[in-house]
Every structure is written in C-alpha cells, then in structure tokens.
PDB file of C-alpha atoms in Angstrom:
ATOM      1  CA  MET A  70      40.037 -34.714 -26.313  1.00  0.00           C
ATOM      2  CA  CYS A  71      36.812 -32.842 -27.060  1.00  0.00           C
ATOM      3  CA  GLY A  72      35.980 -29.203 -27.656  1.00  0.00           C
ATOM      4  CA  ILE A  73      33.347 -27.067 -25.941  1.00  0.00           C
ATOM      5  CA  ALA A  74      32.100 -23.549 -26.638  1.00  0.00           C
ATOM      6  CA  GLY A  75      29.183 -21.374 -25.615  1.00  0.00           C
ATOM      7  CA  ILE A  76      27.487 -17.996 -25.450  1.00  0.00           C
ATOM      8  CA  VAL A  77      25.250 -17.063 -22.518  1.00  0.00           C
ATOM      9  CA  ALA A  78      23.351 -13.780 -22.158  1.00  0.00           C
ATOM     10  CA  SER A  79      22.047 -12.009 -19.064  1.00  0.00           C
ATOM     11  CA  ASP A  80      19.028 -10.810 -21.054  1.00  0.00           C
ATOM     12  CA  ARG A  81      18.408 -12.385 -24.463  1.00  0.00           C
ATOM     13  CA  LEU A  82      20.755 -13.664 -27.115  1.00  0.00           C
ATOM     14  CA  ALA A  83      21.287 -11.385 -30.088  1.00  0.00           C
ATOM     15  CA  ALA A  84      20.450 -12.024 -33.709  1.00  0.00           C
ATOM     16  CA  GLY A  85      23.322 -13.906 -35.278  1.00  0.00           C
ATOM     17  CA  ASP A  86      24.535 -15.511 -32.035  1.00  0.00           C
ATOM     18  CA  HIS A  87      23.590 -18.983 -33.261  1.00  0.00           C
ATOM     19  CA  ASP A  88      25.835 -18.571 -36.295  1.00  0.00           C
ATOM     20  CA  ARG A  89      28.574 -17.223 -34.039  1.00  0.00           C
ATOM     21  CA  LEU A  90      28.318 -20.315 -31.868  1.00  0.00           C
ATOM     22  CA  LEU A  91      28.632 -22.588 -34.885  1.00  0.00           C
ATOM     23  CA  ARG A  92      31.815 -20.779 -35.918  1.00  0.00           C
ATOM     24  CA  MET A  93      33.183 -21.090 -32.385  1.00  0.00           C
ATOM     25  CA  ARG A  94      32.383 -24.798 -32.262  1.00  0.00           C
ATOM     26  CA  ASP A  95      33.657 -25.707 -35.696  1.00  0.00           C
ATOM     27  CA  VAL A  96      36.949 -23.811 -35.573  1.00  0.00           C
ATOM     28  CA  ILE A  97      37.961 -26.387 -32.931  1.00  0.00           C
ATOM     29  CA  ALA A  98      36.674 -29.384 -34.918  1.00  0.00           C
ATOM     30  CA  HIS A  99      40.138 -30.958 -34.645  1.00  0.00           C
ATOM     31  CA  ARG A 100      39.403 -31.549 -30.944  1.00  0.00           C
ATOM     32  CA  GLY A 101      36.365 -33.689 -31.744  1.00  0.00           C
ATOM     33  CA  PRO A 102      36.075 -35.160 -35.242  1.00  0.00           C
ATOM     34  CA  ASP A 103      33.494 -37.836 -34.384  1.00  0.00           C
ATOM     35  CA  ASP A 104      30.351 -35.837 -33.594  1.00  0.00           C
ATOM     36  CA  SER A 105      29.002 -32.352 -32.978  1.00  0.00           C
ATOM     37  CA  GLY A 106      25.962 -30.831 -31.334  1.00  0.00           C
ATOM     38  CA  VAL A 107      24.260 -27.637 -30.199  1.00  0.00           C
ATOM     39  CA  PHE A 108      21.819 -26.709 -27.454  1.00  0.00           C
ATOM     40  CA  ALA A 109      19.902 -23.444 -27.802  1.00  0.00           C
ATOM     41  CA  ASP A 110      17.329 -21.492 -25.844  1.00  0.00           C
ATOM     42  CA  ASP A 111      16.709 -17.738 -25.628  1.00  0.00           C
ATOM     43  CA  ARG A 112      19.539 -17.193 -23.101  1.00  0.00           C
ATOM     44  CA  ALA A 113      22.159 -19.837 -23.871  1.00  0.00           C
ATOM     45  CA  LEU A 114      23.953 -21.567 -26.718  1.00  0.00           C
ATOM     46  CA  LEU A 115      26.182 -24.571 -26.001  1.00  0.00           C
ATOM     47  CA  GLY A 116      28.321 -26.249 -28.650  1.00  0.00           C
ATOM     48  CA  HIS A 117      30.317 -29.468 -28.580  1.00  0.00           C
ATOM     49  CA  ARG A 118      32.806 -31.313 -30.769  1.00  0.00           C
ATOM     50  CA  ARG A 119      33.232 -34.910 -29.682  1.00  0.00           C
ATOM     51  CA  LEU A 120      36.014 -37.438 -29.694  1.00  0.00           C
ATOM     52  CA  SER A 121      34.059 -40.580 -28.773  1.00  0.00           C
ATOM     53  CA  ILE A 122      35.592 -42.609 -25.943  1.00  0.00           C
ATOM     54  CA  VAL A 123      33.006 -43.447 -23.245  1.00  0.00           C
ATOM     55  CA  ASP A 124      29.596 -44.745 -24.405  1.00  0.00           C
ATOM     56  CA  VAL A 125      30.380 -44.219 -28.070  1.00  0.00           C
ATOM     57  CA  ALA A 126      26.813 -44.934 -29.208  1.00  0.00           C
ATOM     58  CA  ALA A 127      24.842 -42.794 -26.755  1.00  0.00           C
ATOM     59  CA  GLY A 128      27.223 -40.132 -25.448  1.00  0.00           C
ATOM     60  CA  HIS A 129      26.131 -37.324 -27.776  1.00  0.00           C
ATOM     61  CA  GLN A 130      26.470 -33.790 -26.374  1.00  0.00           C
ATOM     62  CA  PRO A 131      25.067 -31.404 -25.316  1.00  0.00           C
ATOM     63  CA  LEU A 132      23.340 -33.760 -22.884  1.00  0.00           C
ATOM     64  CA  SER A 133      20.574 -33.031 -20.367  1.00  0.00           C
ATOM     65  CA  ASN A 134      19.103 -34.339 -17.154  1.00  0.00           C
ATOM     66  CA  GLU A 135      15.772 -36.213 -17.084  1.00  0.00           C
ATOM     67  CA  ASP A 136      13.502 -33.210 -17.638  1.00  0.00           C
ATOM     68  CA  GLY A 137      15.775 -31.078 -19.817  1.00  0.00           C
ATOM     69  CA  THR A 138      16.261 -28.315 -17.260  1.00  0.00           C
ATOM     70  CA  ALA A 139      20.032 -28.724 -16.992  1.00  0.00           C
ATOM     71  CA  TRP A 140      22.370 -29.119 -19.973  1.00  0.00           C
ATOM     72  CA  ILE A 141      26.075 -29.889 -20.136  1.00  0.00           C
ATOM     73  CA  VAL A 142      29.009 -29.740 -22.527  1.00  0.00           C
ATOM     74  CA  PHE A 143      32.086 -31.554 -21.257  1.00  0.00           C
ATOM     75  CA  ASN A 144      35.688 -32.180 -22.236  1.00  0.00           C
ATOM     76  CA  GLY A 145      37.618 -34.813 -20.315  1.00  0.00           C
ATOM     77  CA  GLU A 146      37.089 -37.951 -18.290  1.00  0.00           C
ATOM     78  CA  ILE A 147      35.673 -38.546 -14.796  1.00  0.00           C
ATOM     79  CA  TYR A 148      37.603 -41.539 -13.479  1.00  0.00           C
ATOM     80  CA  ASN A 149      35.252 -42.266 -10.574  1.00  0.00           C
ATOM     81  CA  HIS A 150      31.996 -41.723 -12.482  1.00  0.00           C
ATOM     82  CA  ALA A 151      30.783 -45.292 -11.867  1.00  0.00           C
ATOM     83  CA  GLU A 152      31.107 -44.811  -8.107  1.00  0.00           C
ATOM     84  CA  VAL A 153      29.348 -41.432  -8.189  1.00  0.00           C
ATOM     85  CA  ARG A 154      26.671 -42.891 -10.462  1.00  0.00           C
ATOM     86  CA  ARG A 155      25.792 -45.581  -7.925  1.00  0.00           C
ATOM     87  CA  THR A 156      25.245 -42.906  -5.273  1.00  0.00           C
ATOM     88  CA  LEU A 157      23.075 -40.853  -7.617  1.00  0.00           C
ATOM     89  CA  GLU A 158      20.963 -43.798  -8.728  1.00  0.00           C
ATOM     90  CA  THR A 159      20.375 -44.702  -5.087  1.00  0.00           C
ATOM     91  CA  SER A 160      19.076 -41.147  -4.653  1.00  0.00           C
ATOM     92  CA  GLY A 161      16.600 -41.642  -7.494  1.00  0.00           C
ATOM     93  CA  HIS A 162      18.368 -40.218 -10.543  1.00  0.00           C
ATOM     94  CA  ARG A 163      17.526 -42.020 -13.785  1.00  0.00           C
ATOM     95  CA  TYR A 164      20.204 -42.462 -16.430  1.00  0.00           C
ATOM     96  CA  LYS A 165      19.715 -42.857 -20.167  1.00  0.00           C
ATOM     97  CA  THR A 166      23.393 -43.415 -21.091  1.00  0.00           C
ATOM     98  CA  ARG A 167      26.518 -45.020 -19.640  1.00  0.00           C
ATOM     99  CA  SER A 168      28.580 -41.869 -20.119  1.00  0.00           C
ATOM    100  CA  ASP A 169      30.540 -39.994 -17.463  1.00  0.00           C
ATOM    101  CA  THR A 170      29.053 -36.809 -18.935  1.00  0.00           C
ATOM    102  CA  GLU A 171      25.611 -37.715 -17.641  1.00  0.00           C
ATOM    103  CA  THR A 172      27.006 -38.314 -14.162  1.00  0.00           C
ATOM    104  CA  ILE A 173      28.135 -34.671 -14.054  1.00  0.00           C
ATOM    105  CA  VAL A 174      24.717 -33.258 -14.894  1.00  0.00           C
ATOM    106  CA  HIS A 175      22.937 -35.489 -12.351  1.00  0.00           C
ATOM    107  CA  ALA A 176      25.579 -34.629  -9.742  1.00  0.00           C
ATOM    108  CA  TYR A 177      24.869 -30.947 -10.364  1.00  0.00           C
ATOM    109  CA  GLU A 178      21.174 -31.615  -9.747  1.00  0.00           C
ATOM    110  CA  GLU A 179      21.994 -33.371  -6.474  1.00  0.00           C
ATOM    111  CA  TRP A 180      24.789 -31.231  -5.022  1.00  0.00           C
ATOM    112  CA  GLY A 181      24.836 -27.977  -6.999  1.00  0.00           C
ATOM    113  CA  ASP A 182      28.249 -26.379  -7.481  1.00  0.00           C
ATOM    114  CA  GLY A 183      29.617 -28.748  -4.840  1.00  0.00           C
ATOM    115  CA  CYS A 184      29.409 -31.548  -7.376  1.00  0.00           C
ATOM    116  CA  VAL A 185      32.872 -30.560  -8.606  1.00  0.00           C
ATOM    117  CA  ASP A 186      34.401 -31.754  -5.328  1.00  0.00           C
ATOM    118  CA  ARG A 187      33.037 -35.262  -5.970  1.00  0.00           C
ATOM    119  CA  PHE A 188      34.941 -35.801  -9.205  1.00  0.00           C
ATOM    120  CA  ARG A 189      38.358 -37.337  -9.757  1.00  0.00           C
ATOM    121  CA  GLY A 190      39.610 -36.815 -13.251  1.00  0.00           C
ATOM    122  CA  MET A 191      40.581 -34.320 -15.906  1.00  0.00           C
ATOM    123  CA  PHE A 192      37.800 -32.040 -17.015  1.00  0.00           C
ATOM    124  CA  ALA A 193      36.490 -28.744 -18.246  1.00  0.00           C
ATOM    125  CA  PHE A 194      32.726 -28.416 -18.410  1.00  0.00           C
ATOM    126  CA  ALA A 195      29.813 -26.015 -18.581  1.00  0.00           C
ATOM    127  CA  VAL A 196      26.395 -26.668 -17.039  1.00  0.00           C
ATOM    128  CA  TRP A 197      23.469 -24.464 -18.064  1.00  0.00           C
ATOM    129  CA  ASP A 198      20.721 -24.389 -15.416  1.00  0.00           C
ATOM    130  CA  ALA A 199      17.844 -23.141 -17.566  1.00  0.00           C
ATOM    131  CA  PRO A 200      15.200 -22.394 -14.892  1.00  0.00           C
ATOM    132  CA  ARG A 201      17.715 -20.391 -12.859  1.00  0.00           C
ATOM    133  CA  ARG A 202      19.336 -18.793 -15.938  1.00  0.00           C
ATOM    134  CA  ARG A 203      22.687 -19.805 -14.513  1.00  0.00           C
ATOM    135  CA  LEU A 204      25.915 -21.086 -16.042  1.00  0.00           C
ATOM    136  CA  LEU A 205      28.552 -23.026 -14.122  1.00  0.00           C
ATOM    137  CA  LEU A 206      32.039 -23.403 -15.607  1.00  0.00           C
ATOM    138  CA  ALA A 207      34.523 -25.752 -13.924  1.00  0.00           C
ATOM    139  CA  ARG A 208      38.067 -26.960 -14.491  1.00  0.00           C
ATOM    140  CA  ASP A 209      39.998 -29.867 -12.981  1.00  0.00           C
ATOM    141  CA  ARG A 210      42.449 -29.331 -10.147  1.00  0.00           C
ATOM    142  CA  LEU A 211      45.599 -29.753 -12.234  1.00  0.00           C
ATOM    143  CA  GLY A 212      44.312 -27.761 -15.176  1.00  0.00           C
ATOM    144  CA  ILE A 213      44.813 -30.631 -17.604  1.00  0.00           C
ATOM    145  CA  LYS A 214      41.825 -29.580 -19.705  1.00  0.00           C
ATOM    146  CA  PRO A 215      41.806 -25.953 -20.917  1.00  0.00           C
ATOM    147  CA  LEU A 216      38.978 -23.446 -20.558  1.00  0.00           C
ATOM    148  CA  TYR A 217      38.864 -19.765 -21.533  1.00  0.00           C
ATOM    149  CA  TRP A 218      36.205 -17.086 -21.142  1.00  0.00           C
ATOM    150  CA  ALA A 219      35.455 -13.484 -22.094  1.00  0.00           C
ATOM    151  CA  ARG A 220      32.737 -10.864 -21.656  1.00  0.00           C
ATOM    152  CA  ALA A 221      31.085  -9.128 -24.603  1.00  0.00           C
ATOM    153  CA  GLY A 222      28.498  -6.677 -23.306  1.00  0.00           C
ATOM    154  CA  SER A 223      25.753  -8.659 -21.582  1.00  0.00           C
ATOM    155  CA  ARG A 224      27.117 -11.951 -22.871  1.00  0.00           C
ATOM    156  CA  LEU A 225      29.706 -14.379 -21.574  1.00  0.00           C
ATOM    157  CA  LEU A 226      31.613 -16.537 -24.036  1.00  0.00           C
ATOM    158  CA  PHE A 227      33.627 -19.638 -23.190  1.00  0.00           C
ATOM    159  CA  ALA A 228      35.606 -22.201 -25.138  1.00  0.00           C
ATOM    160  CA  SER A 229      38.333 -24.824 -25.007  1.00  0.00           C
ATOM    161  CA  GLU A 230      40.621 -22.640 -27.115  1.00  0.00           C
ATOM    162  CA  ILE A 231      41.148 -18.911 -27.471  1.00  0.00           C
ATOM    163  CA  LYS A 232      40.662 -19.030 -31.226  1.00  0.00           C
ATOM    164  CA  ALA A 233      37.085 -20.204 -30.712  1.00  0.00           C
ATOM    165  CA  ILE A 234      36.298 -17.047 -28.731  1.00  0.00           C
ATOM    166  CA  LEU A 235      37.947 -14.946 -31.425  1.00  0.00           C
ATOM    167  CA  ALA A 236      35.877 -16.758 -34.078  1.00  0.00           C
ATOM    168  CA  SER A 237      32.737 -15.283 -32.522  1.00  0.00           C
ATOM    169  CA  GLY A 238      33.689 -11.863 -33.832  1.00  0.00           C
ATOM    170  CA  LEU A 239      32.575 -10.371 -30.506  1.00  0.00           C
ATOM    171  CA  VAL A 240      36.045 -10.093 -28.956  1.00  0.00           C
ATOM    172  CA  PRO A 241      38.805  -8.308 -30.908  1.00  0.00           C
ATOM    173  CA  ALA A 242      42.189  -9.981 -31.329  1.00  0.00           C
ATOM    174  CA  GLU A 243      44.148  -7.374 -29.391  1.00  0.00           C
ATOM    175  CA  ALA A 244      47.410  -8.124 -27.615  1.00  0.00           C
ATOM    176  CA  ASP A 245      47.649  -7.705 -23.845  1.00  0.00           C
ATOM    177  CA  ASP A 246      51.092  -6.150 -23.553  1.00  0.00           C
ATOM    178  CA  SER A 247      50.985  -6.318 -19.758  1.00  0.00           C
ATOM    179  CA  ALA A 248      51.329 -10.102 -19.925  1.00  0.00           C
ATOM    180  CA  LEU A 249      54.586 -10.034 -21.889  1.00  0.00           C
ATOM    181  CA  PRO A 250      57.096  -9.513 -19.038  1.00  0.00           C
ATOM    182  CA  GLU A 251      55.923 -12.622 -17.176  1.00  0.00           C
ATOM    183  CA  LEU A 252      55.761 -14.674 -20.363  1.00  0.00           C
ATOM    184  CA  LEU A 253      59.247 -13.657 -21.470  1.00  0.00           C
ATOM    185  CA  GLY A 254      60.656 -14.166 -17.990  1.00  0.00           C
ATOM    186  CA  THR A 255      59.101 -17.531 -17.176  1.00  0.00           C
ATOM    187  CA  ARG A 256      57.712 -18.792 -20.515  1.00  0.00           C
ATOM    188  CA  TYR A 257      54.359 -19.105 -18.730  1.00  0.00           C
ATOM    189  CA  LEU A 258      51.423 -17.017 -17.502  1.00  0.00           C
ATOM    190  CA  SER A 259      50.516 -18.027 -13.972  1.00  0.00           C
ATOM    191  CA  GLY A 260      47.304 -16.025 -13.537  1.00  0.00           C
ATOM    192  CA  THR A 261      44.057 -15.622 -15.388  1.00  0.00           C
ATOM    193  CA  GLU A 262      45.574 -13.406 -18.080  1.00  0.00           C
ATOM    194  CA  THR A 263      46.260 -14.525 -21.628  1.00  0.00           C
ATOM    195  CA  LEU A 264      48.114 -12.794 -24.441  1.00  0.00           C
ATOM    196  CA  PHE A 265      44.768 -11.511 -25.716  1.00  0.00           C
ATOM    197  CA  SER A 266      43.161  -8.522 -24.057  1.00  0.00           C
ATOM    198  CA  GLY A 267      39.792  -9.397 -22.534  1.00  0.00           C
ATOM    199  CA  ILE A 268      40.209 -13.164 -22.803  1.00  0.00           C
ATOM    200  CA  HIS A 269      40.802 -14.951 -19.509  1.00  0.00           C
ATOM    201  CA  ARG A 270      41.915 -18.414 -18.476  1.00  0.00           C
ATOM    202  CA  LEU A 271      39.865 -20.225 -15.861  1.00  0.00           C
ATOM    203  CA  GLN A 272      42.387 -21.268 -13.254  1.00  0.00           C
ATOM    204  CA  PRO A 273      42.910 -24.957 -12.386  1.00  0.00           C
ATOM    205  CA  GLY A 274      40.571 -26.135  -9.637  1.00  0.00           C
ATOM    206  CA  HIS A 275      38.310 -23.108 -10.046  1.00  0.00           C
ATOM    207  CA  THR A 276      34.710 -22.528 -11.008  1.00  0.00           C
ATOM    208  CA  LEU A 277      32.996 -19.535 -12.542  1.00  0.00           C
ATOM    209  CA  VAL A 278      29.288 -18.723 -12.221  1.00  0.00           C
ATOM    210  CA  PHE A 279      27.407 -16.424 -14.580  1.00  0.00           C
ATOM    211  CA  GLU A 280      23.799 -15.697 -13.726  1.00  0.00           C
ATOM    212  CA  ASP A 281      21.025 -13.182 -14.289  1.00  0.00           C
TER     213      ASP A 281
END
C-alpha cells in the first residue's frame, strides 16, 4: 500500500500550493512509512508516500521517464510489468530501475492513455505529461486501489484518501446529503459520489484526463 496526492492547475499554481501538497501527502503517511517524495513545476505538484516492495533501493517516487518530461506517482502493483518491460525495451526505452512504476511511465510514452489496457494488476496512478500540460489519472478494473478527485477553481486535486483532499484546505468538508439514501439502503455508493460534496471517486476501470 502506498499513498499518492497531487494538485494540477490549468494556469499556474498558487502561492502556498506546495505547502498544501505536503499536508495532503503527509496526512496519509500511514499508507507509506518507508519513503516520501515530491515533484513540482509551475503547473503540477505530485506527492508520494511509499511502502517499499518492488525495487526497494531504487523505486523512489515521483519517478520520470528518460528526459524528465513525464512523471508518475503510483499505488499498487503491475503483475505483468516484466512482460511489458521487454516489449518497451525492444522499442528502445531505457530503464534506470527494476520497478513496475517505471514500466507505467514508459508505457505512457509508447501508447498514451491506451497504456492502461496493457496492465494486469491493482493500481491507481497519476501521470503528469509536462510538455502537454496534461494529467492522466487511472484506476484498476476492480477498483482495488482507491482514487479520489475534486475541483478547486482552476485546479484539480487528487489523492488516495478523501482526508488528503480535505487537508489541502481548498475543498470544504461539507456533507453531500443526496448520497445518504443509497448509502443507508445498500451500505455502498455505486457511482462517483462520496459523502463529501465536491469530492468524487474515480470509478474502477476508468481514467480521467485534465489538461490545459
């Protein structure tokens, strides 16, 4: 289990967003006690809390492709990453780690959003395509790994847990009363709604793209 969080802006990040991202990342430190990291440019902040499993020594996140144009934060495991890696290396991609995380970012380079269809596993990840000012969020088909998102003006926030989004201070902790009938009737919310107004759940097997 790891934890991911991020803030992406359609124009420029605001003053104080870096501190907000640190709060978002560290309020879910229980998901990843082994390591932490941040990527930052003028449009995106990505945060990660790591539980080290694959490539313990070199699997630090956020992690980039060869030239630093695409960055990823990832929670989960790609079971067929070795198979996908062989295909990517044959196509000329150069790896610097043995981690399944790096396979995702190279697969995005090779196949774009279609990379998600190549993976077997449990995952929630975010890829920031810096030259295109484009964020891709993705979640595994069974929804084993959680992922939530919200809008705050020109910014999109995402995280592994709702409380990380609330820790940003950009989204108020207001109840969504419209979700209560389904929750009380089935003990579950089947759609994108959560119990918090303005905070959404990315559905299993879905992707979300945020771009300028």
